[in-house]
């Protein structure tokens, strides 16, 4: 499993410890996403805090807005299973719609309408920084994984 070296693998939710990495792996397979990408979105969105709530009302590990959570079938955005499932589905939809990682991430952050109306990553500093940070950290993780695999061959 690629997520085995994930430091934030375990989180507390209600009275149970939850293995984030196994949820990420499952949803990555389900939505044909790289688990490393999901992890980097979670790291950027909530730093692996299941109860995180932003000043605009986004909630949970993947910081779903209430309307998005409802569209994705998430009834409890603080539940790690539901949040990662909903966030992964939403990210997969953006990738399918926009066909490029940078645009999909911009849509995840600023909304697909903003990406469509600007014809690319919107000129919002927050969104531009968000996209740059995730693309950079994701590419670094992918290179680390490749290096690990080539050493073990």
mmCIF file of C-alpha atoms in Angstrom:
data_model
loop_
_atom_site.group_PDB
_atom_site.id
_atom_site.type_symbol
_atom_site.label_atom_id
_atom_site.label_comp_id
_atom_site.label_asym_id
_atom_site.label_seq_id
_atom_site.Cartn_x
_atom_site.Cartn_y
_atom_site.Cartn_z
ATOM 1 C CA UNK A 1 0.000 0.000 0.000
ATOM 2 C CA UNK A 2 1.325 3.421 -0.967
ATOM 3 C CA UNK A 3 -0.207 4.964 2.137
ATOM 4 C CA UNK A 4 1.734 2.846 4.611
ATOM 5 C CA UNK A 5 4.180 5.630 5.439
ATOM 6 C CA UNK A 6 1.344 8.073 6.045
ATOM 7 C CA UNK A 7 2.097 9.574 9.472
ATOM 8 C CA UNK A 8 -1.461 10.725 9.966
ATOM 9 C CA UNK A 9 -2.786 7.241 9.249
ATOM 10 C CA UNK A 10 -5.001 7.018 12.353
ATOM 11 C CA UNK A 11 -7.568 9.614 13.434
ATOM 12 C CA UNK A 12 -10.035 9.687 16.278
ATOM 13 C CA UNK A 13 -13.737 9.900 15.370
ATOM 14 C CA UNK A 14 -16.380 9.575 18.082
ATOM 15 C CA UNK A 15 -15.068 6.764 20.224
ATOM 16 C CA UNK A 16 -13.123 4.913 17.547
ATOM 17 C CA UNK A 17 -9.718 5.134 15.925
ATOM 18 C CA UNK A 18 -10.072 5.176 12.165
ATOM 19 C CA UNK A 19 -7.468 4.105 9.629
ATOM 20 C CA UNK A 20 -7.490 6.952 7.106
ATOM 21 C CA UNK A 21 -5.062 5.192 4.757
ATOM 22 C CA UNK A 22 -7.370 2.207 4.232
ATOM 23 C CA UNK A 23 -10.305 4.524 3.434
ATOM 24 C CA UNK A 24 -8.125 6.492 1.009
ATOM 25 C CA UNK A 25 -6.999 3.262 -0.709
ATOM 26 C CA UNK A 26 -10.598 2.027 -1.036
ATOM 27 C CA UNK A 27 -11.970 5.301 -2.431
ATOM 28 C CA UNK A 28 -8.977 5.731 -4.748
ATOM 29 C CA UNK A 29 -9.763 2.353 -6.323
ATOM 30 C CA UNK A 30 -13.484 3.102 -6.427
ATOM 31 C CA UNK A 31 -13.036 6.422 -8.252
ATOM 32 C CA UNK A 32 -9.862 5.546 -10.208
ATOM 33 C CA UNK A 33 -7.740 8.142 -8.408
ATOM 34 C CA UNK A 34 -4.185 7.981 -7.122
ATOM 35 C CA UNK A 35 -4.310 7.540 -3.319
ATOM 36 C CA UNK A 36 -1.356 9.925 -3.051
ATOM 37 C CA UNK A 37 -3.465 12.645 -4.677
ATOM 38 C CA UNK A 38 -6.330 12.114 -2.228
ATOM 39 C CA UNK A 39 -3.845 12.257 0.651
ATOM 40 C CA UNK A 40 -2.367 15.528 -0.592
ATOM 41 C CA UNK A 41 -5.840 17.066 -0.925
ATOM 42 C CA UNK A 42 -6.624 15.970 2.657
ATOM 43 C CA UNK A 43 -3.278 17.340 3.885
ATOM 44 C CA UNK A 44 -3.965 20.694 2.210
ATOM 45 C CA UNK A 45 -7.636 20.891 3.155
ATOM 46 C CA UNK A 46 -7.651 19.818 6.816
ATOM 47 C CA UNK A 47 -4.184 18.510 7.711
ATOM 48 C CA UNK A 48 -5.929 15.224 8.619
ATOM 49 C CA UNK A 49 -8.295 16.801 11.176
ATOM 50 C CA UNK A 50 -11.713 15.088 10.780
ATOM 51 C CA UNK A 51 -13.552 17.840 12.706
ATOM 52 C CA UNK A 52 -11.997 20.737 10.735
ATOM 53 C CA UNK A 53 -14.412 23.488 9.706
ATOM 54 C CA UNK A 54 -13.327 26.441 7.580
ATOM 55 C CA UNK A 55 -14.485 30.026 7.955
ATOM 56 C CA UNK A 56 -16.735 29.526 4.899
ATOM 57 C CA UNK A 57 -18.335 26.391 6.333
ATOM 58 C CA UNK A 58 -16.424 23.598 4.577
ATOM 59 C CA UNK A 59 -16.214 20.526 6.794
ATOM 60 C CA UNK A 60 -14.200 17.424 7.507
ATOM 61 C CA UNK A 61 -11.041 15.871 6.131
ATOM 62 C CA UNK A 62 -11.643 16.937 2.525
ATOM 63 C CA UNK A 63 -13.426 20.177 3.519
ATOM 64 C CA UNK A 64 -16.728 19.661 1.733
ATOM 65 C CA UNK A 65 -19.136 22.578 1.499
ATOM 66 C CA UNK A 66 -22.633 21.630 2.743
ATOM 67 C CA UNK A 67 -24.150 21.736 -0.766
ATOM 68 C CA UNK A 68 -21.352 19.631 -2.253
ATOM 69 C CA UNK A 69 -21.565 17.167 0.640
ATOM 70 C CA UNK A 70 -25.304 16.762 0.024
ATOM 71 C CA UNK A 71 -24.764 16.306 -3.752
ATOM 72 C CA UNK A 72 -22.173 13.610 -3.011
ATOM 73 C CA UNK A 73 -24.500 11.777 -0.607
ATOM 74 C CA UNK A 74 -22.597 12.764 2.546
ATOM 75 C CA UNK A 75 -24.932 13.106 5.530
ATOM 76 C CA UNK A 76 -22.178 13.492 8.171
ATOM 77 C CA UNK A 77 -19.210 15.464 6.791
ATOM 78 C CA UNK A 78 -17.232 14.853 10.000
ATOM 79 C CA UNK A 79 -17.370 11.092 9.436
ATOM 80 C CA UNK A 80 -14.024 10.203 7.796
ATOM 81 C CA UNK A 81 -15.531 7.401 5.675
ATOM 82 C CA UNK A 82 -18.305 9.578 4.256
ATOM 83 C CA UNK A 83 -16.092 12.634 3.830
ATOM 84 C CA UNK A 84 -13.324 10.830 1.947
ATOM 85 C CA UNK A 85 -15.896 9.007 -0.211
ATOM 86 C CA UNK A 86 -17.682 12.271 -1.047
ATOM 87 C CA UNK A 87 -14.497 14.272 -1.555
ATOM 88 C CA UNK A 88 -12.961 11.583 -3.749
ATOM 89 C CA UNK A 89 -16.097 11.360 -5.856
ATOM 90 C CA UNK A 90 -16.176 15.150 -6.242
ATOM 91 C CA UNK A 91 -12.482 15.270 -7.177
ATOM 92 C CA UNK A 92 -12.987 12.457 -9.726
ATOM 93 C CA UNK A 93 -15.913 14.377 -11.239
ATOM 94 C CA UNK A 94 -13.758 17.510 -11.587
ATOM 95 C CA UNK A 95 -10.965 15.493 -13.230
ATOM 96 C CA UNK A 96 -13.479 13.981 -15.625
ATOM 97 C CA UNK A 97 -15.016 17.381 -16.420
ATOM 98 C CA UNK A 98 -11.809 19.389 -16.846
ATOM 99 C CA UNK A 99 -9.346 16.675 -17.921
ATOM 100 C CA UNK A 100 -6.333 18.267 -16.209
ATOM 101 C CA UNK A 101 -5.133 18.012 -12.623
ATOM 102 C CA UNK A 102 -4.573 21.758 -12.162
ATOM 103 C CA UNK A 103 -8.062 22.605 -13.404
ATOM 104 C CA UNK A 104 -9.666 19.813 -11.387
ATOM 105 C CA UNK A 105 -7.962 21.070 -8.214
ATOM 106 C CA UNK A 106 -8.983 24.650 -8.989
ATOM 107 C CA UNK A 107 -12.583 23.474 -9.438
ATOM 108 C CA UNK A 108 -12.385 21.530 -6.159
ATOM 109 C CA UNK A 109 -11.219 24.695 -4.397
ATOM 110 C CA UNK A 110 -13.089 27.538 -6.125
ATOM 111 C CA UNK A 111 -15.944 25.643 -7.756
ATOM 112 C CA UNK A 112 -16.346 24.386 -11.311
ATOM 113 C CA UNK A 113 -18.248 27.540 -12.293
ATOM 114 C CA UNK A 114 -15.221 29.713 -11.543
ATOM 115 C CA UNK A 115 -12.924 27.498 -13.630
ATOM 116 C CA UNK A 116 -15.391 27.493 -16.522
ATOM 117 C CA UNK A 117 -16.003 31.239 -16.466
ATOM 118 C CA UNK A 118 -12.275 32.073 -16.314
ATOM 119 C CA UNK A 119 -11.371 29.349 -18.818
ATOM 120 C CA UNK A 120 -8.679 28.061 -16.465
ATOM 121 C CA UNK A 121 -7.401 28.419 -12.919
ATOM 122 C CA UNK A 122 -9.217 31.500 -11.536
ATOM 123 C CA UNK A 123 -7.076 34.551 -10.674
ATOM 124 C CA UNK A 124 -7.683 34.113 -6.943
ATOM 125 C CA UNK A 125 -4.478 33.991 -4.885
ATOM 126 C CA UNK A 126 -5.939 31.328 -2.572
ATOM 127 C CA UNK A 127 -6.860 29.029 -5.474
ATOM 128 C CA UNK A 128 -3.583 29.575 -7.340
ATOM 129 C CA UNK A 129 -1.589 28.798 -4.175
ATOM 130 C CA UNK A 130 -3.810 25.806 -3.419
ATOM 131 C CA UNK A 131 -3.272 24.310 -6.884
ATOM 132 C CA UNK A 132 0.495 24.997 -6.828
ATOM 133 C CA UNK A 133 0.962 23.465 -3.357
ATOM 134 C CA UNK A 134 -0.967 20.276 -4.126
ATOM 135 C CA UNK A 135 0.567 19.757 -7.577
ATOM 136 C CA UNK A 136 4.057 20.265 -6.122
ATOM 137 C CA UNK A 137 3.581 18.011 -3.076
ATOM 138 C CA UNK A 138 1.816 15.377 -5.183
ATOM 139 C CA UNK A 139 4.610 15.339 -7.794
ATOM 140 C CA UNK A 140 7.195 15.024 -5.007
ATOM 141 C CA UNK A 141 5.331 12.073 -3.483
ATOM 142 C CA UNK A 142 5.026 10.363 -6.887
ATOM 143 C CA UNK A 143 8.785 10.782 -7.469
ATOM 144 C CA UNK A 144 9.540 9.379 -3.986
ATOM 145 C CA UNK A 145 7.355 6.343 -4.681
ATOM 146 C CA UNK A 146 9.060 5.763 -8.046
ATOM 147 C CA UNK A 147 12.484 6.013 -6.404
ATOM 148 C CA UNK A 148 11.417 3.536 -3.696
ATOM 149 C CA UNK A 149 10.132 1.072 -6.302
ATOM 150 C CA UNK A 150 13.283 1.318 -8.420
ATOM 151 C CA UNK A 151 15.434 0.643 -5.321
ATOM 152 C CA UNK A 152 13.431 -2.471 -4.455
ATOM 153 C CA UNK A 153 13.683 -4.008 -7.924
#
